Short mmCIF file of C-alpha atoms and ligand atoms in Angstrom, two decimals:
data_model
loop_
_atom_site.label_atom_id
_atom_site.label_comp_id
_atom_site.label_asym_id
_atom_site.label_seq_id
_atom_site.Cartn_x
_atom_site.Cartn_y
_atom_site.Cartn_z
CA UNK A 1 -21.20 -6.49 -2.95
CA UNK A 2 -22.68 -3.30 -4.30
CA UNK A 3 -24.50 -2.54 -7.49
CA UNK A 4 -23.25 0.55 -9.22
CA UNK A 5 -23.72 2.51 -12.39
CA UNK A 6 -20.94 4.25 -14.18
CA UNK A 7 -21.44 7.97 -14.76
CA UNK A 8 -20.44 8.66 -18.32
CA UNK A 9 -19.32 11.94 -19.74
CA UNK A 10 -18.02 13.58 -16.60
CA UNK A 11 -16.03 16.67 -17.50
CA UNK A 12 -14.33 16.63 -14.12
CA UNK A 13 -11.16 15.04 -15.41
CA UNK A 14 -8.97 15.32 -12.38
CA UNK A 15 -8.53 16.87 -8.98
CA UNK A 16 -5.73 18.10 -6.78
CA UNK A 17 -4.55 14.55 -6.20
CA UNK A 18 -3.33 14.33 -9.81
CA UNK A 19 -5.80 11.73 -10.95
CA UNK A 20 -9.03 10.27 -9.68
CA UNK A 21 -7.27 6.95 -9.21
CA UNK A 22 -4.79 8.62 -6.83
CA UNK A 23 -7.72 10.38 -5.16
CA UNK A 24 -9.32 6.99 -4.54
CA UNK A 25 -6.09 5.53 -3.15
CA UNK A 26 -5.55 8.48 -0.83
CA UNK A 27 -9.01 8.45 0.72
CA UNK A 28 -9.69 4.70 0.69
CA UNK A 29 -6.30 3.66 2.05
CA UNK A 30 -6.50 0.77 -0.37
CA UNK A 31 -4.39 -0.19 -3.35
CA UNK A 32 -6.12 -1.39 -6.48
CA UNK A 33 -4.58 -4.34 -8.25
CA UNK A 34 -7.41 -4.90 -10.65
CA UNK A 35 -10.82 -3.67 -11.68
CA UNK A 36 -13.50 -3.45 -8.94
CA UNK A 37 -16.07 -5.28 -11.04
CA UNK A 38 -16.49 -8.58 -9.20
CA UNK A 39 -15.28 -10.92 -11.94
CA UNK A 40 -12.96 -8.62 -13.88
CA UNK A 41 -9.17 -8.91 -13.61
CA UNK A 42 -8.19 -6.14 -16.01
CA UNK A 43 -5.44 -3.88 -14.73
CA UNK A 44 -5.78 -0.81 -16.98
CA UNK A 45 -7.38 1.14 -14.16
CA UNK A 46 -8.90 4.56 -13.98
CA UNK A 47 -10.65 6.27 -11.11
CA UNK A 48 -14.22 5.99 -12.34
CA UNK A 49 -17.13 8.18 -11.29
CA UNK A 50 -20.01 5.96 -10.24
CA UNK A 51 -23.32 6.13 -8.46
CA UNK A 52 -24.81 3.36 -6.39
CA UNK A 53 -27.76 1.71 -8.12
CA UNK A 54 -29.90 2.87 -5.21
CA UNK A 55 -32.47 5.65 -5.42
CA UNK A 56 -31.73 6.64 -1.83
CA UNK A 57 -28.10 7.47 -2.51
CA UNK A 58 -27.49 9.83 -5.40
CA UNK A 59 -23.95 10.74 -4.34
CA UNK A 60 -21.05 10.42 -6.74
CA UNK A 61 -18.23 8.10 -5.78
CA UNK A 62 -14.85 7.11 -7.15
CA UNK A 63 -13.81 3.49 -7.47
CA UNK A 64 -11.12 1.90 -9.65
CA UNK A 65 -12.49 0.38 -12.84
CA UNK A 66 -10.74 -0.83 -15.97
CA UNK A 67 -11.06 1.35 -19.02
CA UNK A 68 -13.66 -0.89 -20.63
CA UNK A 69 -15.87 -0.98 -17.52
CA UNK A 70 -15.41 2.77 -17.26
CA UNK A 71 -17.26 2.98 -20.58
CA UNK A 72 -20.04 0.63 -19.58
CA UNK A 73 -23.58 1.91 -19.33
CA UNK A 74 -25.32 -0.90 -17.43
CA UNK A 75 -25.39 -1.85 -13.77
CA UNK A 76 -22.17 -3.46 -12.49
CA UNK A 77 -21.60 -5.51 -9.37
CA UNK A 78 -18.47 -4.66 -7.44
CA UNK A 79 -16.27 -6.71 -5.16
CA UNK A 80 -17.20 -6.71 -1.49
CA UNK A 81 -13.91 -5.20 -0.37
CA UNK A 82 -13.73 -2.06 -2.46
CA UNK A 83 -14.23 1.23 -0.62
CA UNK A 84 -16.30 3.98 -2.14
CA UNK A 85 -14.62 7.36 -1.95
CA UNK A 86 -16.58 10.59 -2.33
CA UNK A 87 -16.10 12.33 -5.67
CA UNK A 88 -17.07 15.60 -4.02
CA UNK A 89 -13.83 17.60 -3.94
CA UNK A 90 -15.29 19.97 -1.35
CA UNK A 91 -15.53 17.03 1.07
CA UNK A 92 -12.08 15.64 0.27
CA UNK A 93 -9.04 17.17 -1.36
CA UNK A 94 -10.33 20.74 -1.79
CA UNK A 95 -11.81 21.05 1.64
ZN1 ZN B 1 -8.57 14.53 -5.08
ZN1 ZN B 2 -13.25 -4.24 -15.53
#
């Protein structure tokens, strides 16, 4: 399980994949059925920009979160199984 923080107010609304949720699916090889927050079963998913709650890793990642968790400002705990995909387009779809 990982602790993450949602990054609010990103202006980067999509990428070449069509949406950040598709971007996550393409690079994780996973399919999201519900929110990545460990106890949340909401299915209104978006590809959310997050950072790990870890001062040693300031990278931006995409994971699927429900729209209400995508607006959260606190630290969230994610499910063990969810893969973190880089939100850096230069390392992924715009390489
Ligand atoms: Zn993409
Ligand atoms: Zn949620």
